[in-house]
GROMACS .gro file of C-alpha atoms in nm:
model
  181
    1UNK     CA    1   2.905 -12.217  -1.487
    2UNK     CA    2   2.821 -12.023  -1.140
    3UNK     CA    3   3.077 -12.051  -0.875
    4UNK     CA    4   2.925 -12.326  -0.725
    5UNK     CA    5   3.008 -12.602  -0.981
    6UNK     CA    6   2.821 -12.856  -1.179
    7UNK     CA    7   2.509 -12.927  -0.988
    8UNK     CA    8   2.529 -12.727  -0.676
    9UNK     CA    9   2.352 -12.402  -0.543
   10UNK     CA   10   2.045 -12.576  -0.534
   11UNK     CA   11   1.976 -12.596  -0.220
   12UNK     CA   12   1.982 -13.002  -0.231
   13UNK     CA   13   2.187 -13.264  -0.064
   14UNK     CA   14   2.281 -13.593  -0.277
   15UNK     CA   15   2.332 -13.970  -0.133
   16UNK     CA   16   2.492 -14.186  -0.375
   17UNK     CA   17   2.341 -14.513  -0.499
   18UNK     CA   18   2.487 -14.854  -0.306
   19UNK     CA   19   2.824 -14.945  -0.498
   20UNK     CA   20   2.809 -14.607  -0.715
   21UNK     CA   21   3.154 -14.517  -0.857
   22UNK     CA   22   3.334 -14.209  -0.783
   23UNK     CA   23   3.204 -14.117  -1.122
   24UNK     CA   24   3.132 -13.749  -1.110
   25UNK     CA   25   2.811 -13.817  -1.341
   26UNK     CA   26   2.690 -14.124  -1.118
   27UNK     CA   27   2.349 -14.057  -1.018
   28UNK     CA   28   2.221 -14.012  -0.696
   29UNK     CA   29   2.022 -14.245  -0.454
   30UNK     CA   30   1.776 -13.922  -0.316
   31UNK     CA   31   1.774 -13.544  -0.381
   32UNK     CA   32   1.648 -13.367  -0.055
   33UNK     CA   33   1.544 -12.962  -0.160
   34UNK     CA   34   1.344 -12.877   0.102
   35UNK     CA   35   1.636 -12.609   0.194
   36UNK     CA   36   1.533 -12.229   0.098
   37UNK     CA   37   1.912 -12.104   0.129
   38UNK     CA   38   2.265 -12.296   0.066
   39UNK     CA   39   2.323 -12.592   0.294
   40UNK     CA   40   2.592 -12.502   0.533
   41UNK     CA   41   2.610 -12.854   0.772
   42UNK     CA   42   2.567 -13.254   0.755
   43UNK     CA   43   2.578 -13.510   1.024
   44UNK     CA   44   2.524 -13.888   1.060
   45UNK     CA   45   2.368 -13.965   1.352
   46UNK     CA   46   2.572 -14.272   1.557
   47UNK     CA   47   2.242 -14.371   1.710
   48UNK     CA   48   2.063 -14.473   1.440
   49UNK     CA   49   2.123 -14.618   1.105
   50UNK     CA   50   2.058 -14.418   0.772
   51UNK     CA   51   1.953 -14.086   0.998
   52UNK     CA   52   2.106 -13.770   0.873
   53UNK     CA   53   2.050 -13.401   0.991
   54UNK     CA   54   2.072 -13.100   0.768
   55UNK     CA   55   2.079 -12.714   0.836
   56UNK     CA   56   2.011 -12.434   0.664
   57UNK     CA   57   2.210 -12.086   0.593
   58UNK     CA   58   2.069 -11.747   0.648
   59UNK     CA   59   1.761 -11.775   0.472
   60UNK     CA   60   1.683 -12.090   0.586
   61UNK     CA   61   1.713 -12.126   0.925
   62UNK     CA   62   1.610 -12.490   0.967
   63UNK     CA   63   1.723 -12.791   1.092
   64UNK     CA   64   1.559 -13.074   0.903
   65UNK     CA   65   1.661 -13.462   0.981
   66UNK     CA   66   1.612 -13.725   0.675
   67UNK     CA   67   1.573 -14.112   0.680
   68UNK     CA   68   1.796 -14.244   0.427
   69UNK     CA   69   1.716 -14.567   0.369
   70UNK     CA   70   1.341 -14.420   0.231
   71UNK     CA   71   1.389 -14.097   0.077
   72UNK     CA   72   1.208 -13.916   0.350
   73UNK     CA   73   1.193 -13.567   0.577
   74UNK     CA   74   1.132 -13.692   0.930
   75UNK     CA   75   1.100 -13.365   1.078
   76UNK     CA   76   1.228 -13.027   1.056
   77UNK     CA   77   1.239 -12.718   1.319
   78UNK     CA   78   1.271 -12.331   1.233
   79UNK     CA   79   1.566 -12.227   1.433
   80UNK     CA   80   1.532 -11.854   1.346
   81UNK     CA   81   1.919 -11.817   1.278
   82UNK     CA   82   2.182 -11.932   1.025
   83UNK     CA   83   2.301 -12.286   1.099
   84UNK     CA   84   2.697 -12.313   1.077
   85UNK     CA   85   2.741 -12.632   1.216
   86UNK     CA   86   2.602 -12.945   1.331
   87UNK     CA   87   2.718 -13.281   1.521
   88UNK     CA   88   2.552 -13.543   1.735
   89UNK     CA   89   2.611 -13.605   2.073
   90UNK     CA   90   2.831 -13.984   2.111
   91UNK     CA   91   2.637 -14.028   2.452
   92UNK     CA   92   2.309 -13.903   2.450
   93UNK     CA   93   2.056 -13.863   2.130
   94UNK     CA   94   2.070 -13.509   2.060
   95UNK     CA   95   2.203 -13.252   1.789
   96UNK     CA   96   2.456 -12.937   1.840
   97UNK     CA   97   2.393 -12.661   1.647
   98UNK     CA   98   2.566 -12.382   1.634
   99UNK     CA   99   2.435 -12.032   1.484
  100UNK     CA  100   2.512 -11.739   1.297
  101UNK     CA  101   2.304 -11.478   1.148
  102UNK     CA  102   1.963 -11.388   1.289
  103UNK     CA  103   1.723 -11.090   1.253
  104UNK     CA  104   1.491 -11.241   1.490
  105UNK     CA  105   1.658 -11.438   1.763
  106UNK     CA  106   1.948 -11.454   1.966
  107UNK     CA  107   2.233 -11.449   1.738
  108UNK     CA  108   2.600 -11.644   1.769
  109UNK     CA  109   2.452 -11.921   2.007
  110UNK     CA  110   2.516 -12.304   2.033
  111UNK     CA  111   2.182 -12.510   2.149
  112UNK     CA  112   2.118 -12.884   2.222
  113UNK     CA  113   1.832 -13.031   2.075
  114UNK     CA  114   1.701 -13.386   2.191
  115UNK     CA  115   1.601 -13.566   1.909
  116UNK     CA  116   1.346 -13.636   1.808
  117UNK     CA  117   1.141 -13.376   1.996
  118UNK     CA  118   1.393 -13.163   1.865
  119UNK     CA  119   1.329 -12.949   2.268
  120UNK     CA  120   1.599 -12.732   2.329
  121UNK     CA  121   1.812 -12.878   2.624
  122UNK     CA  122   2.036 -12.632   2.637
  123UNK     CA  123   2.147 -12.295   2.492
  124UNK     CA  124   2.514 -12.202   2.512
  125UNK     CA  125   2.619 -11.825   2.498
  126UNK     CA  126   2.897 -11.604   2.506
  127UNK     CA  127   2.995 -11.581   2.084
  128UNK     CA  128   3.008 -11.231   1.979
  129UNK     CA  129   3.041 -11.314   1.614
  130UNK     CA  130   2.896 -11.621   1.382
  131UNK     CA  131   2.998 -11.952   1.549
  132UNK     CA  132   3.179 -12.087   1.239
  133UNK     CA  133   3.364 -12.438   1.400
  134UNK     CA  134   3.241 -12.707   1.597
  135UNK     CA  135   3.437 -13.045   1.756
  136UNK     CA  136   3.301 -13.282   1.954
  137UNK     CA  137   3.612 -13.452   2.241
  138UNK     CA  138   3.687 -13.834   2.168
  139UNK     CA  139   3.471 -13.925   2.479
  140UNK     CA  140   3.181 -13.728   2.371
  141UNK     CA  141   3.149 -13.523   2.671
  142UNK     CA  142   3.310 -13.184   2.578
  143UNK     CA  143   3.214 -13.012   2.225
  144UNK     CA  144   3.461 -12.677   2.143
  145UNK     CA  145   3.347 -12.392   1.932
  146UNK     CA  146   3.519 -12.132   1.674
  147UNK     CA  147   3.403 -11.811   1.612
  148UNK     CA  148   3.474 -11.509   1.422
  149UNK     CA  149   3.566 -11.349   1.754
  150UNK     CA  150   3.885 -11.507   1.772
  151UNK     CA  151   3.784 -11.720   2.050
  152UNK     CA  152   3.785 -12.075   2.096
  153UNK     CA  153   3.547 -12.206   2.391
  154UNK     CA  154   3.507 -12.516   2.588
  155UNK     CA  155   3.186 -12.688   2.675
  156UNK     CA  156   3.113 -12.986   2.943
  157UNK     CA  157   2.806 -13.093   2.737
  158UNK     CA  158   2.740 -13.414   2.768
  159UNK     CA  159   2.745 -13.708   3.038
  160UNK     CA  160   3.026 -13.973   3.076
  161UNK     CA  161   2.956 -14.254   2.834
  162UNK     CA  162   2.824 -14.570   2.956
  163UNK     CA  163   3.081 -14.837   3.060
  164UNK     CA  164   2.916 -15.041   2.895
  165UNK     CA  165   2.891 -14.891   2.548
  166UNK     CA  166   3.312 -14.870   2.568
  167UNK     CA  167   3.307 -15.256   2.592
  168UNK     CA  168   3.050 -15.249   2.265
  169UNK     CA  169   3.412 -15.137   2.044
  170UNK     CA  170   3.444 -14.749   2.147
  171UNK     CA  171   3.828 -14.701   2.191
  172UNK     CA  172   3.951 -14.447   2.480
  173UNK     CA  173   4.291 -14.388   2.389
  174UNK     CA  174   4.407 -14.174   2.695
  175UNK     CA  175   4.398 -14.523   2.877
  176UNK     CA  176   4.087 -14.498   3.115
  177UNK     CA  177   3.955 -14.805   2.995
  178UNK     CA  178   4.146 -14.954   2.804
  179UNK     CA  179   3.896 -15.158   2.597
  180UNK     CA  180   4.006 -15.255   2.274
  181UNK     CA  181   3.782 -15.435   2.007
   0.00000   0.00000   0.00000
């Protein structure tokens, strides 16, 4: 066996079926391939049900987003560099990605894309090396980055959440609003 383990290394990402076990052989609800390189980062969205994104490593390059609940590629933008990570904004509908190796863009970047356009809203630079790590704050408003320069930066990225989706059961622990579900 390759270094990758039974069933990986090719280039696919694997949902299990409803009430699967944690059986190693249990079979998959979909297999998405439509990667060209290793897939290096997953997110659910929080807006909308059964919507993941996926991106691509170095010879891939893509971001591609997949409905769940059918099996299908919704849509899928070139990037031009290695995805490392990926996360959804809490407060608005759009995906952080953050970058890596390029030979034709920019490289070591983080950009906000609104989905579903999938526009960039916003292209954060300053990395000197791949931008391995990615956190989004509890409120949603400030998203951190890692890279292989030994730096760790901070990011106002994102507006205040509503009001009122804190009262629909989002907790703010450091006491703002003190809304418990």
């Amino acid at each position: 066996m390759g270094g990758c383990g039974r069933g990986a290394g090719r280039n696919a990402i694997r949902t299990p079926r409803d009430g699967a076990s944690s059986d190693l052989d249990a079979q998959p609800l979909w297999r998405f391939h439509e990667h060209q390189a290793a897939v290096k980062a997953l997110a659910w969205s929080p807006h909308t049900s059964g919507l993941l994104v996926s991106g691509g490593g170095t010879q891939d390059k893509t971001i591609r987003t997949w409905n769940t609940a059918n099996g299908q590629l919704v849509n899928w933008l070139d990037t031009g560099s290695q995805i490392c990570n990926l996360t959804w904004s809490k407060t608005t509908n759009e995906i952080v990605s953050t970058h890596g190796y390029s030979s034709t863009k920019a490289q070591h970047q983080v950009c906000i894309w609104r989905y579903p356009s999938m526009d960039t809203t916003a292209t954060l630079s300053g990395h000197t090396c791949r931008v391995l790590y990615l956190a989004m704050s509890p409120d949603g408003e400030t998203i951190v980055t890692g890279a292989g320069d030994e730096t760790l930066r901070f990011w106002h990225a994102f507006p205040k959440m509503k009001a009122t989706d804190k009262r629909n059961g989002i907790v703010d622990f450091l006491g703002r609003d003190e809304v418990i579900r």
